[in-house]
Amino acid sequence: MPDQEQIVNIGAEDWATALMISAQQGYVNIVEMLLDNGADPNLKTSDNATALHLAVQGDNKCVEILLAKMDLEPLIKAFHPLTYEDKKMICPVHLAVEWESYGALKSLLAAGFSPDSLYTCSDQYLSRMITYLPKLETPMSYAINKYDKTSVEILLAAGASCSPPAPESTHPLLRAMTLQELDIFQLFIENGANVNYQRHNVASNEVFLFALLTSSKYLKQVLYHGCDPNLCFQNESEISFFVRCAGSFLRKQGIPLRDFLSLMLRFLLISKKVQDAFIELNTIFTGDISDILEELNHPSSLKQICTVKLRQHLYSIHGVRLPDVIQHLCLPSVLEEHIVCNDLKFRPD
């Protein structure tokens, strides 16, 4: 006959054990009794869910009991951004965000799960728009996708990054730029989001490109905080991303080509690649921009070079605090206004 430990771990058709079902329902006394009688908290259902996963959905006290009894190290390591491996299992931290289980979220983080744990993207919208983006995202991105500000605050308090914690992760700021309101975007800026993040195998600026795919207000904000469009013109293969995203921006926003190119020229250093991109846009969106095209036939002015290089240098040191730093340099007011670009600053209605 099977012994007591074998009996208590017998699963249903989907391999769910009595411990899993009790944990999901929040039956604390039964969970404790089953554990005392040999129930294995590390067993999985046929779809790779543990008792912990089911308890997280219920957001109940069983979460802490299971965290104390389980072998957590393999789980924590599997979803950690530096040691991620695909376990064909949902990350418990993402699951807590999905179910708005705030108590469980705090308990998981306190038990050692990284606030930057990785899991498959909740939807593929970002990677459809910019094809080189990865397919993993952090709990922060999950929370933004649900506009769950409480989870965002919990994760930030636990040290979550507002930038990709690893090259395999999407940028949380991109998710923030899909929202109508700027509050989470501004929160990420305050917490040091990198608006010039570059992936090791791509010479481009995904924050700038995605801003072009959203709205004028986000484009102005990322430029104001130091986003550098010059990063999109480092090699020939990346120019197509700029032209594609700029084309989407012009069609969606209804902004004249002249106005858009004039804005870009405030932040760009003239090069053959910039010239080629502007000419290609002009073939798609007709308009009299002969003076702009003529300007592209000449090197950038010394004033423009100094402005761009100063912004790049200060951003490399101070990040998105760039506008505040510039205003403390005691520059002549005319020069300060030109470099800091206060006309792009967000001003609530």
Short mmCIF file of C-alpha atoms in Angstrom, two decimals:
data_model
loop_
_atom_site.label_atom_id
_atom_site.label_comp_id
_atom_site.label_asym_id
_atom_site.label_seq_id
_atom_site.Cartn_x
_atom_site.Cartn_y
_atom_site.Cartn_z
CA MET A 1 0.00 0.00 0.00
CA PRO A 2 1.20 3.55 -0.68
CA ASP A 3 2.48 5.37 2.40
CA GLN A 4 0.99 8.61 3.72
CA GLU A 5 3.44 10.84 1.82
CA GLN A 6 2.55 9.18 -1.48
CA ILE A 7 -1.18 9.50 -0.80
CA VAL A 8 -1.01 13.19 0.11
CA ASN A 9 0.84 13.94 -3.14
CA ILE A 10 -1.55 12.14 -5.49
CA GLY A 11 -2.73 14.54 -8.18
CA ALA A 12 -5.92 14.92 -10.18
CA GLU A 13 -6.13 14.54 -13.95
CA ASP A 14 -4.20 17.81 -14.40
CA TRP A 15 -1.76 16.70 -11.66
CA ALA A 16 -3.14 19.25 -9.19
CA THR A 17 -2.60 18.02 -5.64
CA ALA A 18 -4.69 18.65 -2.56
CA LEU A 19 -2.04 21.14 -1.44
CA MET A 20 -2.39 23.16 -4.64
CA ILE A 21 -6.17 23.28 -4.46
CA SER A 22 -6.13 24.23 -0.78
CA ALA A 23 -3.53 26.95 -1.41
CA GLN A 24 -5.63 28.45 -4.18
CA GLN A 25 -8.67 28.59 -1.90
CA GLY A 26 -6.70 30.06 1.00
CA TYR A 27 -7.33 27.17 3.39
CA VAL A 28 -4.42 27.96 5.71
CA ASN A 29 -5.08 25.22 8.27
CA ILE A 30 -5.41 22.53 5.60
CA VAL A 31 -2.25 23.72 3.82
CA GLU A 32 -0.30 23.54 7.09
CA MET A 33 -1.73 20.09 7.88
CA LEU A 34 -0.86 18.75 4.41
CA LEU A 35 2.69 20.12 4.65
CA ASP A 36 3.10 18.56 8.11
CA ASN A 37 2.05 15.23 6.61
CA GLY A 38 4.53 15.20 3.76
CA ALA A 39 2.87 17.21 0.99
CA ASP A 40 5.51 18.33 -1.54
CA PRO A 41 5.19 22.10 -2.27
CA ASN A 42 7.51 21.79 -5.29
CA LEU A 43 5.23 19.59 -7.40
CA LYS A 44 3.75 21.01 -10.60
CA THR A 45 0.50 20.66 -12.51
CA SER A 46 0.45 19.54 -16.15
CA ASP A 47 0.83 23.19 -17.20
CA ASN A 48 3.78 23.79 -14.84
CA ALA A 49 1.99 25.61 -12.02
CA THR A 50 3.04 25.03 -8.41
CA ALA A 51 1.01 25.49 -5.25
CA LEU A 52 2.72 28.89 -4.98
CA HIS A 53 1.33 29.98 -8.36
CA LEU A 54 -2.19 29.03 -7.29
CA ALA A 55 -1.81 30.77 -3.93
CA VAL A 56 -0.60 33.93 -5.70
CA GLN A 57 -3.80 34.00 -7.73
CA GLY A 58 -5.78 33.88 -4.49
CA ASP A 59 -3.51 36.49 -2.84
CA ASN A 60 -3.83 34.79 0.53
CA LYS A 61 -1.73 33.86 3.55
CA CYS A 62 -0.80 30.53 2.00
CA VAL A 63 1.75 32.40 -0.14
CA GLU A 64 4.04 33.08 2.83
CA ILE A 65 3.63 29.54 4.18
CA LEU A 66 4.67 28.06 0.83
CA LEU A 67 7.55 30.50 0.38
CA ALA A 68 8.96 29.23 3.67
CA LYS A 69 8.64 25.57 2.64
CA MET A 70 9.57 25.55 -1.06
CA ASP A 71 12.96 25.21 -2.70
CA LEU A 72 12.88 28.73 -4.13
CA GLU A 73 16.43 29.03 -5.48
CA PRO A 74 15.77 27.34 -8.87
CA LEU A 75 12.64 29.46 -9.41
CA ILE A 76 14.29 32.73 -8.43
CA LYS A 77 17.31 31.96 -10.61
CA ALA A 78 15.22 30.89 -13.63
CA PHE A 79 13.44 34.25 -13.84
CA HIS A 80 16.30 36.51 -12.71
CA PRO A 81 17.41 38.86 -15.54
CA LEU A 82 21.05 37.75 -15.26
CA THR A 83 20.34 34.00 -15.16
CA TYR A 84 17.06 33.70 -17.05
CA GLU A 85 16.13 30.38 -18.61
CA ASP A 86 12.85 29.41 -20.24
CA LYS A 87 11.14 27.01 -17.83
CA LYS A 88 7.81 26.94 -19.73
CA MET A 89 6.33 28.32 -16.53
CA ILE A 90 4.80 31.70 -15.73
CA CYS A 91 6.89 33.88 -13.43
CA PRO A 92 5.17 34.18 -10.01
CA VAL A 93 5.99 37.91 -9.87
CA HIS A 94 4.30 38.55 -13.21
CA LEU A 95 1.38 36.41 -12.07
CA ALA A 96 0.96 38.54 -8.94
CA VAL A 97 0.83 41.64 -11.15
CA GLU A 98 -1.61 39.95 -13.55
CA TRP A 99 -4.03 39.16 -10.70
CA GLU A 100 -3.39 42.41 -8.81
CA SER A 101 -2.32 40.31 -5.83
CA TYR A 102 -0.45 43.07 -4.04
CA GLY A 103 0.17 41.17 -0.81
CA ALA A 104 1.59 38.24 -2.74
CA LEU A 105 3.72 40.59 -4.84
CA LYS A 106 5.31 42.08 -1.73
CA SER A 107 5.89 38.62 -0.23
CA LEU A 108 7.56 37.31 -3.41
CA LEU A 109 9.89 40.29 -3.55
CA ALA A 110 10.73 39.95 0.14
CA ALA A 111 11.50 36.25 -0.41
CA GLY A 112 14.16 37.08 -2.99
CA PHE A 113 12.42 37.18 -6.36
CA SER A 114 13.90 39.97 -8.47
CA PRO A 115 11.63 42.96 -9.17
CA ASP A 116 13.20 42.76 -12.66
CA SER A 117 12.31 39.10 -13.22
CA LEU A 118 11.75 38.23 -16.87
CA TYR A 119 8.85 36.50 -18.60
CA THR A 120 7.29 36.40 -22.07
CA CYS A 121 5.70 39.66 -23.26
CA SER A 122 2.00 40.01 -22.47
CA ASP A 123 1.47 41.02 -26.10
CA GLN A 124 3.68 41.44 -29.15
CA TYR A 125 2.71 45.03 -30.01
CA LEU A 126 6.15 46.48 -29.33
CA SER A 127 8.08 43.90 -31.33
CA ARG A 128 5.65 44.19 -34.24
CA MET A 129 6.42 47.90 -34.47
CA ILE A 130 10.20 47.64 -34.00
CA THR A 131 11.17 44.16 -35.11
CA TYR A 132 14.50 43.84 -33.29
CA LEU A 133 12.99 44.23 -29.82
CA PRO A 134 13.20 41.12 -27.57
CA LYS A 135 10.26 38.99 -26.50
CA LEU A 136 10.75 39.15 -22.71
CA GLU A 137 9.58 41.83 -20.29
CA THR A 138 9.76 42.73 -16.63
CA PRO A 139 6.87 42.85 -14.12
CA MET A 140 7.03 46.63 -14.49
CA SER A 141 6.08 46.37 -18.15
CA TYR A 142 3.28 43.97 -17.23
CA ALA A 143 1.96 46.46 -14.69
CA ILE A 144 2.04 49.32 -17.19
CA ASN A 145 0.18 47.23 -19.73
CA LYS A 146 -2.62 46.92 -17.14
CA TYR A 147 -2.22 50.55 -15.99
CA ASP A 148 -1.69 49.13 -12.50
CA LYS A 149 -0.07 52.02 -10.65
CA THR A 150 -0.09 50.18 -7.32
CA SER A 151 2.10 47.38 -8.70
CA VAL A 152 4.37 49.98 -10.32
CA GLU A 153 4.88 51.67 -6.94
CA ILE A 154 5.54 48.35 -5.17
CA LEU A 155 8.09 47.33 -7.80
CA LEU A 156 9.85 50.71 -7.75
CA ALA A 157 10.08 50.56 -3.96
CA ALA A 158 11.74 47.14 -4.34
CA GLY A 159 14.36 48.57 -6.70
CA ALA A 160 12.90 47.71 -10.10
CA SER A 161 14.67 49.28 -13.06
CA CYS A 162 12.96 51.74 -15.40
CA SER A 163 15.36 50.58 -18.14
CA PRO A 164 16.01 47.08 -19.53
CA PRO A 165 17.76 45.06 -16.77
CA ALA A 166 19.25 42.77 -19.44
CA PRO A 167 19.53 42.80 -23.25
CA GLU A 168 16.81 40.11 -23.42
CA SER A 169 14.25 42.50 -21.88
CA THR A 170 12.06 45.11 -23.52
CA HIS A 171 12.33 48.71 -22.28
CA PRO A 172 9.62 49.52 -19.67
CA LEU A 173 9.58 53.13 -20.90
CA LEU A 174 8.18 51.96 -24.25
CA ARG A 175 5.16 50.51 -22.48
CA ALA A 176 4.71 53.80 -20.61
CA MET A 177 4.60 55.63 -23.94
CA THR A 178 1.57 53.59 -25.04
CA LEU A 179 -0.55 55.32 -22.37
CA GLN A 180 -2.65 58.42 -22.96
CA GLU A 181 -1.57 59.99 -19.67
CA LEU A 182 2.05 60.95 -19.01
CA ASP A 183 2.04 60.21 -15.26
CA ILE A 184 3.86 56.86 -15.39
CA PHE A 185 6.25 58.16 -18.06
CA GLN A 186 7.12 61.10 -15.79
CA LEU A 187 7.54 58.72 -12.85
CA PHE A 188 10.02 56.67 -14.87
CA ILE A 189 11.93 59.79 -15.88
CA GLU A 190 12.15 60.79 -12.21
CA ASN A 191 13.56 57.33 -11.50
CA GLY A 192 16.29 57.61 -14.13
CA ALA A 193 14.96 55.75 -17.18
CA ASN A 194 17.57 55.60 -19.95
CA VAL A 195 16.21 57.36 -23.05
CA ASN A 196 19.33 56.46 -25.04
CA TYR A 197 19.41 52.73 -24.32
CA GLN A 198 21.16 50.77 -27.06
CA ARG A 199 21.21 47.02 -27.53
CA HIS A 200 24.57 45.37 -28.10
CA ASN A 201 23.72 44.20 -31.63
CA VAL A 202 21.73 47.23 -32.85
CA ALA A 203 23.05 50.73 -33.54
CA SER A 204 19.81 52.61 -33.01
CA ASN A 205 17.69 54.35 -30.36
CA GLU A 206 14.51 52.43 -29.67
CA VAL A 207 13.10 55.04 -27.26
CA PHE A 208 13.30 57.71 -29.96
CA LEU A 209 11.87 55.40 -32.63
CA PHE A 210 8.98 54.33 -30.42
CA ALA A 211 8.21 57.94 -29.50
CA LEU A 212 7.72 58.51 -33.24
CA LEU A 213 5.19 55.67 -33.21
CA THR A 214 3.17 57.15 -30.35
CA SER A 215 2.55 60.89 -30.28
CA SER A 216 4.07 64.34 -30.51
CA LYS A 217 3.89 64.82 -26.73
CA TYR A 218 6.12 61.80 -26.07
CA LEU A 219 8.54 62.75 -28.84
CA LYS A 220 8.98 66.21 -27.32
CA GLN A 221 9.44 64.77 -23.83
CA VAL A 222 12.15 62.28 -24.73
CA LEU A 223 14.04 64.92 -26.74
CA TYR A 224 13.77 67.38 -23.84
CA HIS A 225 15.24 64.82 -21.44
CA GLY A 226 18.26 64.07 -23.61
CA CYS A 227 17.13 61.47 -26.13
CA ASP A 228 19.65 61.51 -28.99
CA PRO A 229 18.30 60.83 -32.52
CA ASN A 230 21.89 60.78 -33.84
CA LEU A 231 22.05 57.20 -32.57
CA CYS A 232 19.69 56.23 -35.41
CA PHE A 233 22.19 57.28 -38.08
CA GLN A 234 25.28 55.27 -37.16
CA ASN A 235 25.03 52.84 -40.06
CA GLU A 236 23.07 52.43 -43.30
CA SER A 237 20.95 49.51 -42.13
CA GLU A 238 19.36 51.54 -39.32
CA ILE A 239 18.16 54.44 -41.48
CA SER A 240 15.18 52.41 -42.67
CA PHE A 241 13.88 52.21 -39.09
CA PHE A 242 13.97 56.00 -38.82
CA VAL A 243 12.24 56.54 -42.18
CA ARG A 244 9.55 53.97 -41.37
CA CYS A 245 8.82 55.36 -37.90
CA ALA A 246 9.03 59.00 -39.04
CA GLY A 247 6.59 58.20 -41.84
CA SER A 248 4.15 56.73 -39.33
CA PHE A 249 4.54 59.82 -37.14
CA LEU A 250 3.86 62.24 -39.99
CA ARG A 251 0.78 60.34 -41.16
CA LYS A 252 -0.67 59.93 -37.67
CA GLN A 253 0.08 63.40 -36.30
CA GLY A 254 -0.70 65.38 -39.46
CA ILE A 255 2.39 67.52 -38.91
CA PRO A 256 3.93 69.20 -41.98
CA LEU A 257 7.18 67.61 -43.10
CA ARG A 258 8.94 70.97 -42.80
CA ASP A 259 8.02 71.32 -39.12
CA PHE A 260 9.14 67.78 -38.33
CA LEU A 261 12.49 68.09 -40.11
CA SER A 262 13.12 71.48 -38.49
CA LEU A 263 12.58 69.89 -35.07
CA MET A 264 14.96 67.05 -35.94
CA LEU A 265 17.67 69.44 -37.12
CA ARG A 266 17.78 70.99 -33.64
CA PHE A 267 19.23 67.70 -32.35
CA LEU A 268 21.05 66.20 -35.32
CA LEU A 269 24.54 66.62 -36.69
CA ILE A 270 24.45 66.76 -40.48
CA SER A 271 25.79 63.68 -42.25
CA LYS A 272 25.26 61.83 -45.52
CA LYS A 273 22.98 59.36 -43.72
CA VAL A 274 20.81 62.18 -42.33
CA GLN A 275 20.67 63.75 -45.78
CA ASP A 276 19.61 60.45 -47.39
CA ALA A 277 16.87 59.90 -44.79
CA PHE A 278 15.45 63.41 -45.23
CA ILE A 279 15.47 63.07 -49.03
CA GLU A 280 13.65 59.73 -48.78
CA LEU A 281 11.00 61.27 -46.51
CA ASN A 282 10.58 64.11 -48.99
CA THR A 283 9.83 61.62 -51.77
CA ILE A 284 7.01 60.20 -49.62
CA PHE A 285 5.67 63.45 -48.15
CA THR A 286 5.90 66.14 -50.77
CA GLY A 287 6.49 69.73 -49.75
CA ASP A 288 8.80 72.62 -50.42
CA ILE A 289 11.77 71.94 -48.18
CA SER A 290 14.43 73.08 -50.64
CA ASP A 291 16.03 75.34 -48.02
CA ILE A 292 16.32 72.43 -45.57
CA LEU A 293 17.82 70.18 -48.23
CA GLU A 294 20.25 72.96 -49.10
CA GLU A 295 21.23 73.23 -45.43
CA LEU A 296 22.05 69.52 -45.50
CA ASN A 297 24.67 70.17 -48.18
CA HIS A 298 26.82 71.96 -45.62
CA PRO A 299 28.44 70.76 -42.38
CA SER A 300 26.72 71.57 -39.10
CA SER A 301 27.55 74.98 -37.68
CA LEU A 302 29.97 75.28 -34.78
CA LYS A 303 27.06 76.37 -32.59
CA GLN A 304 25.11 73.22 -33.50
CA ILE A 305 28.08 70.93 -32.97
CA CYS A 306 28.75 72.45 -29.54
CA THR A 307 25.08 72.16 -28.57
CA VAL A 308 24.75 68.51 -29.57
CA LYS A 309 28.10 67.49 -28.10
CA LEU A 310 27.40 69.29 -24.82
CA ARG A 311 24.00 67.59 -24.48
CA GLN A 312 25.56 64.21 -25.28
CA HIS A 313 28.35 64.71 -22.75
CA LEU A 314 26.05 65.90 -19.97
CA TYR A 315 23.61 63.06 -20.63
CA SER A 316 26.42 60.51 -20.38
CA ILE A 317 27.06 61.78 -16.84
CA HIS A 318 23.66 62.89 -15.55
CA GLY A 319 21.14 60.97 -17.67
CA VAL A 320 17.60 62.33 -17.84
CA ARG A 321 18.46 65.00 -15.25
CA LEU A 322 19.99 66.82 -18.23
CA PRO A 323 17.59 69.83 -18.28
CA ASP A 324 18.13 70.57 -14.58
CA VAL A 325 21.89 70.23 -14.94
CA ILE A 326 22.01 72.64 -17.89
CA GLN A 327 20.04 75.23 -15.93
CA HIS A 328 22.66 75.12 -13.17
CA LEU A 329 25.61 75.77 -15.48
CA CYS A 330 25.15 79.56 -15.25
CA LEU A 331 25.20 79.92 -19.05
CA PRO A 332 24.01 83.12 -20.75
CA SER A 333 20.21 82.95 -20.90
CA VAL A 334 20.05 82.87 -24.71
CA LEU A 335 22.52 79.98 -24.86
CA GLU A 336 20.81 78.13 -22.02
CA GLU A 337 17.42 78.42 -23.71
CA HIS A 338 18.89 77.06 -26.95
CA ILE A 339 20.56 74.07 -25.29
CA VAL A 340 17.90 73.09 -22.76
CA CYS A 341 14.95 73.29 -25.23
CA ASN A 342 12.43 74.55 -22.68
CA ASP A 343 9.79 74.93 -25.39
CA LEU A 344 9.51 71.12 -25.40
CA LYS A 345 9.00 70.82 -21.65
CA PHE A 346 5.72 69.22 -20.59
CA ARG A 347 3.34 71.71 -19.02
CA PRO A 348 0.15 70.24 -17.52
CA ASP A 349 -3.05 71.97 -18.55
#
